[in-house]
């Protein structure tokens, strides 16, 4: 027995009713024949007695639940809507393309937002991962992320707030010992770095987290990219000795292709080799590792399980307070030294969150304008369909049913637009991906997944309801007699309809204005930025980056002191100057290139100027060392 | 209706009465729609004629309410036909409606008693 009548059973149950009625009529006819009527007469009489089977069937079906009825009507409405749309191919095509454009753009941007902002970083318990940044809040309007010293790192390790903490140090090195010399991005990390992130190599092992070597342990983990590029994906690479600048490293592991270090800059994410460093021994001098002045650019840490970032921040603040009292010389109160914990996801996304959300808002506006356009088209069409709607109402079509049917029509239209948008998105995926700057973190995670598809679906449903509402409500208030009387007369719709159309145009104009002014501001800012005086003339200036070897063993260092570096520097400048076409040449530390990407600026100095004050605060400047020719060379104007 | 039926014998059934009559007819065992019509007609001495347009919606409604269940049998003409059967729920509902009807008929009988008897 079936008490519940599921909608998909309805066809079968309708057949059951038809069978039942047929049997009823046959039995009635048979009884009449038995009573002596002629067979053909009996059958006709039985039919007459039964009544109209179609009608009986319909009122019997009305006894079935409302859910089924609702679905049946929906299917009817959708079928009718498709018929109506097919009858107006021009209107349908234009509307679908308009909606497809809006939904396609919105969904495309959403797929980027989804991959970068909505999904946690691809590490186990990513919510425990933080980046630790040191600030001098009191100087020069607040100097942020100035770097960390080895003693501070040790203090944090002992604090019991973190499971692991790993400082990081970036270098560019020459790698030899593979097929051909390579320029590689090298990242020096604490031995617990990979254990902290919870990532496993695809080949070999990573560093032993318990390794306590103060300097480099001369093991290297390499990226999948370098492994394929320089070693042809050969698995015998494990155990191979390679030269990184002047030092020998043994390769112990290869990271999987999907692994990227969680860093905000493209350069840092393109790291090729990792080496384990204790940050407290050679090649760093003893003075530099016991000093409480920034030595390396911050650290990444994993919080103890169950500790929220806010709780951890409170405990770190308390620790900072103690340290400030303990070392007043290193942390003068006017510098207002603080340690800030930043969720690793925010650190990786950097300044990208706002532009992405801004972009999403912009494409949603575009979708809104598209909706307004289609709503206007629909209203114009409703005017020409006025007679049809009036006739249907005169014949007994319920107003609510008509409204629902018109809404269904616009939602079908919008759903078709969504389908076209997704089809376009999937077929132009590679093209679209190429438009995304590859500086976007987690670029590889951008996909059209179920979340993106459901977003597109919901967006098209909402869009359909939005642009279908006005025409549908107008149909509900249709004046049947007036429309029917206006036979043959051209009409631009009721006064009310005209008013709605004007309102929609106004809304559309307002949306466009917002978009236009935002775009205008953006273009203006860009133009201003292009024309901003840089303070130097970048024309005909070439930058060559190089550095003297800095071997792990200080005894092997050919240039241990500035005095030892001097002959090399002078000779280098003399020879470059002699090259044809060279006008002037200058040397400087890494941070000396103006407006350079600061990603690997470990040579930048933060200088607190004694006695100098600005707005009552100490002045804090960043600086780098240059030779006297530097300002002539880049034609600085000030 | 068949031409044999006298026109005066038809009584419009009150809403709710039909359900009771159908349940009452099914007391004797499972029966198909046509059988129910015949049963009601013969047991009411040709007075009550149930229209198919009332019967079949009522059967669907009773099934939905769980008072009757369906099974498939074969008609006298060898056709697959739906048989209706009282469920336990239907039986208890029938008992409840029966006592209600008995009260009502008694009350009606009292109201319709000849005035002479009243005056006595």
XYZ file of C-alpha atoms in Angstrom:
758
model
C 0.000 0.000 0.000
C 1.159 3.493 -0.531
C 0.047 6.237 1.795
C 2.719 8.621 0.464
C 2.388 9.516 -3.138
C 5.661 10.745 -4.360
C 5.541 13.061 -7.348
C 7.457 10.647 -9.560
C 4.762 8.020 -8.912
C 2.089 10.244 -10.324
C 2.242 8.997 -13.884
C 1.915 5.396 -12.758
C -0.893 6.233 -10.393
C -2.739 8.101 -13.102
C -2.502 4.938 -15.219
C -3.821 2.933 -12.268
C -6.876 5.172 -12.075
C -7.499 4.803 -15.813
C -7.304 0.988 -15.496
C -9.661 1.056 -12.558
C -12.258 3.097 -14.451
C -12.025 0.822 -17.474
C -12.636 -2.217 -15.261
C -15.558 -0.394 -13.623
C -17.257 0.303 -16.955
C -16.632 -3.240 -18.244
C -18.127 -4.830 -15.129
C -21.148 -2.536 -15.281
C -21.631 -3.449 -18.968
C -21.245 -7.172 -18.219
C -23.896 -6.932 -15.510
C -26.260 -5.195 -17.913
C -25.674 -7.896 -20.532
C -26.432 -10.492 -17.884
C -29.708 -8.658 -17.226
C -30.532 -9.088 -20.927
C -29.396 -5.848 -22.602
C -27.727 -5.913 -26.014
C -23.908 -5.750 -25.649
C -23.394 -2.479 -27.564
C -26.284 -0.849 -25.754
C -25.003 -2.104 -22.439
C -21.561 -0.645 -22.992
C -22.931 2.766 -23.999
C -25.220 2.825 -20.969
C -22.385 1.842 -18.642
C -20.276 4.660 -20.045
C -23.076 7.138 -19.643
C -23.652 5.992 -16.092
C -19.974 6.310 -15.213
C -19.763 9.911 -16.372
C -16.656 11.672 -17.701
C -13.604 9.541 -16.808
C -11.237 12.447 -17.466
C -13.068 14.661 -15.012
C -13.336 11.907 -12.405
C -9.642 11.275 -12.808
C -8.780 14.932 -12.323
C -10.827 15.371 -9.149
C -9.507 12.069 -7.802
C -5.966 13.255 -8.408
C -6.731 16.455 -6.541
C -6.903 14.310 -3.428
C -3.193 13.575 -3.730
C -0.779 15.707 -1.779
C 0.017 19.315 -2.574
C 3.710 18.610 -3.252
C 2.909 16.590 -6.317
C 0.457 19.153 -7.599
C 3.033 21.885 -7.141
C 5.628 19.946 -9.091
C 3.183 19.114 -11.849
C 2.295 22.767 -12.235
C 5.964 23.708 -12.200
C 6.678 21.265 -15.016
C 3.722 22.715 -16.923
C 4.954 26.244 -16.343
C 8.502 25.391 -17.414
C 7.228 23.691 -20.569
C 5.065 26.644 -21.377
C 7.907 29.050 -20.668
C 10.218 27.169 -23.030
C 7.520 27.309 -25.724
C 7.082 31.049 -25.245
C 10.848 31.635 -25.365
C 11.206 29.582 -28.514
C 8.535 31.722 -30.116
C 10.651 34.888 -29.594
C 14.180 33.787 -30.561
C 15.626 37.306 -30.821
C 14.452 38.369 -27.408
C 15.515 35.035 -25.918
C 19.019 35.151 -27.400
C 19.684 38.718 -26.302
C 18.392 38.085 -22.785
C 20.298 34.825 -22.351
C 23.538 36.407 -23.560
C 23.084 39.416 -21.262
C 22.482 37.191 -18.256
C 25.266 34.812 -19.282
C 27.705 37.709 -19.372
C 26.736 38.888 -15.898
C 26.668 35.460 -14.306
C 29.801 34.329 -16.125
C 31.808 37.314 -14.899
C 30.474 37.006 -11.364
C 31.142 33.274 -11.234
C 34.638 33.662 -12.664
C 35.618 36.161 -9.978
C 33.871 34.073 -7.362
C 35.973 31.046 -8.348
C 39.095 33.078 -7.528
C 37.602 34.321 -4.239
C 36.529 30.768 -3.426
C 39.991 29.308 -3.996
C 41.903 32.070 -2.222
C 39.720 33.456 0.554
C 37.108 30.840 1.360
C 39.275 27.742 1.500
C 41.822 27.264 4.291
C 45.450 26.814 3.297
C 46.168 23.238 2.204
C 47.818 22.176 5.469
C 46.437 20.048 8.292
C 44.884 22.250 11.015
C 45.722 25.345 8.981
C 43.865 27.471 11.542
C 46.754 26.903 13.989
C 49.318 28.395 11.601
C 50.366 31.993 12.158
C 52.996 34.343 10.934
C 54.879 36.214 13.667
C 55.648 39.848 12.905
C 57.631 42.296 15.019
C 56.495 45.923 14.990
C 58.034 49.128 16.257
C 54.646 50.739 16.770
C 56.089 53.876 18.309
C 58.293 55.114 15.526
C 57.676 56.966 12.315
C 53.927 56.307 12.383
C 54.535 52.636 13.086
C 57.107 50.397 11.471
C 55.554 47.032 10.749
C 57.114 43.632 10.277
C 60.660 44.776 10.903
C 62.087 41.294 11.430
C 63.080 39.137 14.360
C 66.256 38.320 16.255
C 67.530 34.919 17.327
C 67.097 35.597 21.087
C 63.469 36.604 20.478
C 62.918 33.400 18.552
C 64.337 31.395 21.461
C 62.109 33.290 23.930
C 59.012 32.501 21.885
C 60.026 28.838 21.634
C 60.323 28.609 25.401
C 57.013 30.432 25.973
C 54.894 27.285 25.575
C 52.480 29.067 23.248
C 53.648 27.400 20.052
C 54.229 23.843 18.915
C 56.883 24.890 16.440
C 58.355 28.154 15.222
C 60.462 28.439 12.111
C 62.267 31.603 10.999
C 62.802 32.041 7.292
C 65.580 33.493 5.201
C 65.560 33.901 1.439
C 68.530 33.852 -0.935
C 69.317 33.547 -4.616
C 72.086 31.055 -5.221
C 73.936 29.298 -7.977
C 73.289 25.594 -7.997
C 75.907 23.441 -9.663
C 76.248 19.683 -9.804
C 73.095 19.134 -11.871
C 72.895 18.947 -15.674
C 73.694 22.640 -15.973
C 74.153 25.459 -13.476
C 70.888 26.904 -12.212
C 69.924 30.102 -10.510
C 67.771 28.898 -7.621
C 65.609 30.566 -5.001
C 66.809 29.229 -1.694
C 64.886 29.298 1.546
C 66.666 28.734 4.849
C 64.297 27.446 7.498
C 64.471 25.850 10.926
C 64.649 22.021 10.754
C 61.059 21.799 12.027
C 59.628 23.783 9.078
C 58.087 20.878 7.142
C 56.964 19.084 10.302
C 55.259 22.324 11.370
C 53.384 22.687 8.085
C 52.542 18.984 8.161
C 53.692 18.299 4.604
C 55.426 15.163 3.354
C 57.957 14.901 0.517
C 57.088 12.896 -2.595
C 60.540 11.340 -2.498
C 63.055 10.853 0.323
C 62.631 12.640 3.644
C 62.518 16.176 5.021
C 64.669 17.582 7.812
C 64.757 15.952 11.236
C 62.751 18.408 13.401
C 64.954 17.591 16.387
C 68.170 18.567 14.555
C 70.015 21.055 16.771
C 72.853 22.115 14.437
C 73.453 25.817 15.134
C 74.388 26.557 11.510
C 73.485 24.781 8.256
C 73.245 20.989 8.469
C 74.097 20.868 4.743
C 71.056 18.885 3.736
C 68.761 20.147 1.011
C 65.138 19.498 0.101
C 64.285 20.478 -3.464
C 61.086 21.465 -5.227
C 59.313 19.300 -7.771
C 60.009 21.996 -10.385
C 63.793 21.928 -9.845
C 63.781 18.128 -9.677
C 62.196 17.898 -13.134
C 64.086 20.853 -14.599
C 67.598 20.070 -13.407
C 67.512 16.353 -12.635
C 65.008 15.090 -15.228
C 62.765 13.672 -12.504
C 65.391 11.032 -11.694
C 64.646 9.275 -8.393
C 68.352 8.586 -7.814
C 68.671 12.289 -6.981
C 68.287 11.421 -3.296
C 71.721 11.407 -1.728
C 73.293 13.381 -4.555
C 75.737 16.133 -3.556
C 75.163 19.534 -5.181
C 77.020 22.817 -4.846
C 75.001 25.796 -3.686
C 77.399 28.674 -4.295
C 80.550 27.504 -2.540
C 78.951 24.927 -0.211
C 78.084 21.261 -0.699
C 74.612 20.046 0.144
C 73.223 16.525 0.088
C 69.741 16.261 -1.405
C 67.523 14.341 1.021
C 64.010 14.925 -0.328
C 61.811 16.195 -3.153
C 58.589 18.066 -2.346
C 55.391 17.205 -4.260
C 54.384 19.384 -7.212
C 51.408 20.899 -5.365
C 53.540 22.264 -2.538
C 54.238 25.973 -2.423
C 55.625 27.680 0.656
C 52.878 29.829 2.219
C 54.367 33.187 1.301
C 52.743 36.338 -0.090
C 55.222 37.042 -2.879
C 55.634 35.180 -6.104
C 59.408 35.056 -5.717
C 59.198 33.415 -2.315
C 56.606 30.924 -3.518
C 58.942 29.906 -6.343
C 61.503 28.547 -3.877
C 63.566 25.714 -5.374
C 65.704 24.534 -2.492
C 65.263 24.467 1.248
C 68.107 24.165 3.698
C 67.875 23.672 7.445
C 69.482 26.387 9.504
C 69.800 26.804 13.253
C 69.935 30.630 13.006
C 72.494 30.663 15.818
C 75.820 29.563 14.287
C 78.150 30.033 11.342
C 78.087 31.690 8.910
C 76.399 34.222 11.183
C 78.765 35.929 13.558
C 78.397 35.377 17.271
C 77.500 39.036 17.865
C 74.699 38.990 15.314
C 72.955 36.004 16.871
C 73.059 37.227 20.461
C 71.954 40.766 19.582
C 68.310 41.681 20.070
C 68.104 43.498 16.756
C 66.202 42.154 13.749
C 68.216 39.486 11.969
C 65.758 37.521 9.822
C 62.432 38.576 8.288
C 59.946 37.064 10.732
C 58.834 33.524 11.364
C 55.964 31.116 10.833
C 54.590 29.147 13.778
C 52.000 26.567 14.736
C 49.976 27.377 17.843
C 49.448 24.777 20.539
C 46.314 22.731 19.881
C 43.193 24.353 21.301
C 44.719 27.814 21.563
C 42.951 30.573 19.639
C 44.945 33.325 17.991
C 43.413 35.891 20.373
C 44.456 33.843 23.431
C 47.924 33.334 22.027
C 48.214 37.051 21.265
C 47.367 37.880 24.910
C 50.085 35.531 26.155
C 52.578 36.915 23.621
C 51.739 40.462 24.788
C 52.510 39.446 28.368
C 55.808 37.913 27.258
C 56.711 41.073 25.339
C 55.977 43.145 28.446
C 58.379 41.005 30.500
C 61.106 41.169 27.850
C 60.803 44.942 27.576
C 61.367 45.268 31.314
C 64.215 42.754 31.164
C 66.064 44.418 28.254
C 65.245 48.137 28.432
C 68.357 48.917 26.370
C 67.193 46.797 23.424
C 63.552 47.752 23.632
C 63.357 51.465 24.496
C 59.819 52.398 25.412
C 59.643 55.025 22.647
C 60.086 52.333 19.976
C 57.052 50.500 21.417
C 58.215 47.049 20.320
C 55.416 44.535 19.872
C 54.911 41.065 18.462
C 51.832 40.501 16.343
C 50.344 37.148 15.330
C 48.776 37.148 11.878
C 46.685 34.208 10.604
C 48.850 32.573 7.967
C 46.019 32.805 5.431
C 45.897 36.601 5.839
C 49.672 36.778 5.530
C 49.650 34.788 2.305
C 46.757 36.772 0.840
C 48.470 40.004 1.814
C 46.775 43.040 0.276
C 44.825 40.952 -2.193
C 41.675 40.451 -0.135
C 40.337 43.943 -0.724
C 40.926 44.165 -4.478
C 39.355 40.731 -4.906
C 36.224 41.659 -2.971
C 36.126 44.967 -4.836
C 36.279 43.098 -8.118
C 33.513 40.755 -6.986
C 31.384 43.780 -6.099
C 32.049 45.284 -9.529
C 30.950 42.181 -11.419
C 27.864 41.864 -9.213
C 27.006 45.416 -10.340
C 27.506 44.344 -13.943
C 25.113 41.460 -13.285
C 22.657 43.951 -11.750
C 22.797 46.129 -14.863
C 22.229 43.057 -17.016
C 19.197 42.177 -14.878
C 17.787 45.679 -15.260
C 18.203 45.452 -19.037
C 16.408 42.133 -19.228
C 13.664 43.373 -16.886
C 13.066 46.234 -19.283
C 12.936 43.887 -22.251
C 10.486 41.673 -20.374
C 8.271 44.638 -19.520
C 8.241 45.762 -23.134
C 7.279 42.236 -24.114
C 4.590 42.093 -21.426
C 2.940 45.058 -23.106
C 2.724 43.212 -26.389
C 1.589 40.103 -24.564
C -1.091 42.024 -22.693
C -3.853 40.620 -24.877
C -2.695 37.063 -24.412
C -2.617 37.481 -20.650
C -6.006 39.226 -20.632
C -7.573 36.433 -22.692
C -6.143 33.834 -20.363
C -7.550 35.646 -17.370
C -10.918 36.073 -19.047
C -10.965 32.307 -19.672
C -10.497 31.663 -15.980
C -6.736 31.631 -15.445
C -6.078 32.538 -11.831
C -4.016 35.702 -11.363
C -1.652 33.952 -8.956
C -1.117 31.239 -11.543
C -0.335 33.817 -14.236
C 2.117 35.618 -11.956
C 3.804 32.365 -11.102
C 3.962 31.398 -14.729
C 5.620 34.690 -15.742
C 8.109 34.333 -12.874
C 8.865 30.801 -14.005
C 9.468 32.170 -17.479
C 12.076 34.658 -16.265
C 13.754 32.121 -13.991
C 13.941 29.661 -16.879
C 15.475 32.451 -18.949
C 17.991 33.191 -16.227
C 18.797 29.508 -15.639
C 19.505 29.172 -19.371
C 21.786 32.187 -19.046
C 23.540 30.475 -16.130
C 24.010 27.294 -18.144
C 25.473 29.267 -21.051
C 27.731 31.117 -18.589
C 29.064 27.888 -17.081
C 29.547 26.365 -20.515
C 31.495 29.459 -21.591
C 33.478 29.413 -18.371
C 34.433 25.761 -18.732
C 35.322 26.046 -22.404
C 37.408 29.197 -21.953
C 38.932 28.070 -18.671
C 42.508 28.090 -19.871
C 42.038 31.542 -21.384
C 40.395 32.876 -18.251
C 43.105 31.404 -16.032
C 45.688 33.195 -18.148
C 43.970 36.502 -17.357
C 44.512 35.941 -13.641
C 47.912 37.356 -12.783
C 50.058 34.483 -11.579
C 51.102 36.648 -8.652
C 47.777 35.641 -7.082
C 48.558 33.263 -4.236
C 47.128 29.755 -4.511
C 46.725 30.315 -8.226
C 46.808 26.545 -8.794
C 43.791 26.023 -6.554
C 41.457 28.014 -8.813
C 38.918 25.567 -10.214
C 35.297 25.398 -11.243
C 34.114 23.106 -8.449
C 30.719 22.340 -6.926
C 30.788 25.423 -4.772
C 31.388 27.607 -7.807
C 28.644 25.816 -9.725
C 26.157 26.220 -6.880
C 27.121 29.872 -6.665
C 26.298 30.251 -10.377
C 22.994 28.435 -9.848
C 21.953 30.575 -6.894
C 23.089 33.725 -8.713
C 20.954 32.874 -11.749
C 17.913 32.024 -9.614
C 18.189 35.305 -7.745
C 18.801 37.214 -10.982
C 15.777 35.548 -12.590
C 13.543 36.382 -9.657
C 14.914 39.923 -9.619
C 14.261 40.798 -13.238
C 11.051 38.761 -13.438
C 9.361 40.358 -10.464
C 8.246 43.635 -12.018
C 6.663 42.163 -15.178
C 5.022 39.389 -13.183
C 3.473 41.754 -10.668
C 2.186 43.913 -13.482
C 0.505 40.943 -15.072
C -1.172 40.303 -11.719
C -2.737 43.765 -11.831
C -3.799 43.602 -15.440
C -7.093 45.349 -16.251
C -8.721 42.666 -18.369
C -11.597 44.665 -19.852
C -9.452 47.624 -20.795
C -6.854 45.487 -22.536
C -9.492 43.469 -24.383
C -11.249 46.645 -25.555
C -8.054 48.047 -27.008
C -8.274 45.695 -29.941
C -5.826 46.435 -32.696
C -4.635 49.615 -31.114
C -0.936 49.956 -30.574
C -0.174 50.585 -26.947
C 2.912 51.166 -24.882
C 1.372 49.616 -21.818
C -0.397 51.059 -18.847
C 0.745 54.187 -17.120
C 1.920 52.035 -14.222
C 3.978 49.890 -16.528
C 5.591 52.923 -18.057
C 6.448 54.191 -14.602
C 8.115 50.901 -13.653
C 10.102 50.942 -16.856
C 11.305 54.424 -16.123
C 12.243 53.365 -12.583
C 14.246 50.462 -13.925
C 16.069 52.745 -16.326
C 16.890 55.051 -13.415
C 18.162 52.131 -11.328
C 20.227 50.931 -14.253
C 21.673 54.368 -14.726
C 22.529 54.594 -11.033
C 24.277 51.210 -11.092
C 26.221 52.168 -14.197
C 27.188 55.441 -12.605
C 28.614 53.681 -9.544
C 30.555 51.339 -11.777
C 31.720 54.101 -14.076
C 32.921 56.337 -11.266
C 34.738 53.421 -9.613
C 36.395 52.568 -12.923
C 37.173 56.221 -13.499
C 38.767 56.584 -10.084
C 40.780 53.456 -10.671
C 42.013 54.689 -14.042
C 42.796 58.091 -12.565
C 44.787 56.560 -9.709
C 46.676 54.471 -12.208
C 47.390 57.525 -14.350
C 48.529 59.512 -11.298
C 50.749 56.632 -10.277
C 52.321 56.484 -13.727
C 53.026 60.209 -13.655
C 54.147 60.400 -10.037
C 57.666 61.794 -9.764
C 59.849 58.924 -8.705
C 62.721 61.062 -7.501
C 65.066 59.344 -9.893
C 65.379 58.730 -13.600
C 65.026 55.071 -14.391
C 65.868 55.534 -18.082
C 69.070 53.853 -19.237
C 69.699 52.472 -15.768
C 70.412 48.754 -15.557
C 70.496 46.724 -12.367
C 72.799 43.740 -12.034
C 72.357 41.660 -8.944
C 75.212 39.574 -7.694
C 76.850 38.798 -4.432
C 80.116 37.499 -3.102
C 80.101 33.909 -1.870
C 79.165 33.579 1.768
C 80.317 30.076 2.671
C 78.892 28.268 5.667
C 82.360 27.811 7.086
C 83.741 31.278 7.965
C 87.303 29.976 7.485
C 86.615 29.441 3.792
C 85.283 32.951 3.363
C 87.543 34.788 0.888
C 85.927 38.098 1.813
C 85.423 37.998 5.578
C 85.769 41.736 6.128
C 84.912 44.930 4.317
C 88.608 45.507 3.794
C 88.862 42.163 2.031
C 85.878 43.013 -0.179
C 87.282 46.394 -1.177
C 89.775 45.317 -3.893
C 87.071 43.226 -5.561
C 84.564 46.056 -5.467
C 87.028 48.579 -6.913
C 88.107 46.231 -9.676
C 84.505 45.395 -10.554
C 83.570 49.061 -10.842
C 86.679 49.896 -12.885
C 86.034 47.131 -15.410
C 82.337 47.906 -15.806
C 83.136 51.583 -16.292
C 85.498 50.670 -19.128
C 82.763 48.812 -21.000
C 81.522 50.720 -24.088
C 78.329 52.665 -23.464
C 78.590 52.705 -19.698
C 78.386 56.235 -18.360
C 78.569 55.687 -14.628
C 78.461 52.781 -12.209
C 77.630 52.477 -8.524
C 77.483 49.694 -5.985
C 74.876 49.269 -3.302
C 73.421 46.708 -0.942
C 70.418 44.672 -1.982
C 67.865 47.186 -0.784
C 69.485 50.020 -2.737
C 67.406 49.502 -5.889
C 64.639 52.115 -5.632
C 61.032 50.835 -5.522
C 62.245 47.259 -5.710
C 60.097 44.391 -4.494
C 61.069 44.069 -0.874
C 60.589 40.308 -0.794
C 64.248 39.435 -0.277
C 65.414 42.595 1.369
C 67.357 41.298 4.276
C 69.992 43.952 3.763
C 67.567 46.749 4.595
C 68.513 48.562 7.786
C 66.007 50.084 10.172
C 67.594 53.121 11.744
C 66.263 54.993 14.718
C 67.583 58.544 14.594
C 68.362 59.884 18.050
C 66.915 63.303 18.813
C 64.936 63.571 15.590
C 61.212 63.787 16.133
C 58.240 64.107 13.897
C 54.776 64.723 15.364
C 56.243 63.871 18.735
C 57.389 60.452 17.579
C 60.882 59.181 16.967
C 61.848 59.012 13.321
C 62.553 55.610 11.932
C 64.098 55.169 8.523
C 65.119 52.292 6.348
C 68.471 52.507 4.723
C 71.045 50.701 2.667
C 74.707 51.150 1.870
C 75.709 52.672 -1.464
C 78.870 54.012 -3.102
C 79.102 57.807 -3.678
C 78.324 57.485 -7.397
C 74.893 56.046 -6.624
C 72.976 59.340 -6.736
C 74.665 60.431 -9.964
C 73.994 57.058 -11.480
C 70.247 57.083 -10.977
C 70.034 60.823 -11.539
C 68.263 61.439 -8.289
C 66.360 64.704 -7.985
C 65.247 66.094 -4.687
C -28.371 6.422 -12.930
C -30.333 3.806 -14.651
C -33.728 4.660 -16.127
C -35.331 2.118 -13.802
C -34.580 4.225 -10.729
C -37.469 6.443 -9.666
C -36.281 10.074 -9.779
C -37.512 10.791 -6.250
C -35.333 8.096 -4.737
C -32.113 10.071 -5.144
C -30.804 11.742 -2.022
C -27.981 14.225 -2.000
C -25.395 12.875 0.372
C -24.030 15.103 3.069
C -20.330 15.744 3.120
C -18.760 13.168 5.409
C -21.676 10.798 5.004
C -20.104 9.248 1.929
C -16.935 8.273 3.774
C -19.028 6.519 6.405
C -21.080 4.695 3.791
C -17.969 3.517 1.942
C -16.339 2.269 5.144
C -19.605 0.552 6.050
C -19.711 -1.169 2.658
C -16.127 -2.388 3.055
C -16.991 -4.068 6.373
C -17.858 -7.249 4.464
C -14.416 -7.589 2.940
C -12.223 -6.114 0.171
C -14.154 -4.740 -2.741
C -13.523 -2.749 -5.934
C -15.063 0.594 -6.821
C -17.876 -0.831 -8.969
C -18.677 -3.390 -6.240
C -18.949 -0.614 -3.667
C -21.476 1.258 -5.845
C -23.550 -1.925 -6.254
C -23.381 -2.762 -2.546
C -24.535 0.686 -1.487
C -27.316 0.661 -4.011
C -28.659 -2.780 -3.093
C -28.331 -2.299 0.656
C -30.168 1.030 0.522
C -32.942 -0.547 -1.558
C -31.924 1.497 -4.619
C -32.292 4.785 -2.747
C -28.618 5.760 -2.511
C -26.821 6.160 -5.811
C -23.133 7.073 -5.471
C -21.716 9.002 -8.404
C -18.269 7.935 -9.607
C -17.216 11.585 -9.389
C -17.806 11.381 -5.631
C -16.768 7.800 -5.018
C -13.297 7.742 -6.534
C -12.058 11.022 -4.966
C -13.443 9.742 -1.631
C -11.538 6.448 -2.051
C -8.317 8.356 -2.793
C -8.928 10.563 0.228
C -9.594 7.590 2.539
C -6.417 5.900 1.285
C -4.447 9.036 1.984
C -5.882 9.143 5.465
C -4.953 5.488 5.981
C -8.524 4.295 6.629
C -8.369 1.886 3.701
C -5.582 0.191 1.783
C -5.376 -1.024 -1.773
C -4.492 -4.344 -3.351
C -4.750 -5.577 -6.917
C -7.210 -8.297 -7.874
C -8.947 -9.550 -11.009
C -12.398 -8.365 -12.030
C -15.252 -10.619 -13.205
C -14.267 -9.509 -16.718
C -10.672 -10.713 -16.204
C -9.157 -7.313 -15.873
C -6.654 -6.030 -13.301
C -8.698 -4.088 -10.770
C -7.963 -2.220 -7.602
C -9.538 -3.690 -4.447
C -10.008 -1.617 -1.299
C -9.717 -3.084 2.186
C -10.487 -1.632 5.623
C -7.411 -1.061 7.763
C -7.373 -1.215 11.575
C -7.501 2.567 11.550
C -10.508 2.468 9.248
C -12.266 -0.040 11.511
C -11.932 2.137 14.599
C -13.062 5.175 12.628
C -16.080 3.216 11.394
C -16.993 2.269 14.983
C -16.765 5.910 16.069
C -18.897 7.137 13.168
C -21.430 4.364 13.718
C -22.220 5.467 17.247
C -22.433 9.058 16.040
C -24.893 8.025 13.345
C -26.972 5.948 15.742
C -27.343 8.957 18.008
C -28.269 11.137 15.050
C -30.849 8.710 13.654
C -32.421 8.307 17.114
C -32.618 12.063 17.465
C -34.106 12.386 13.990
C -36.633 9.645 14.739
C -37.690 11.509 17.873
C -38.115 14.751 15.977
C -40.158 13.084 13.267
C -42.515 11.164 15.607
C -46.239 11.916 14.853
C -47.547 14.906 16.840
C -50.455 12.807 18.166
C -48.016 10.643 20.050
C -46.449 13.708 21.559
C -49.695 15.123 22.868
C -50.684 11.933 24.548
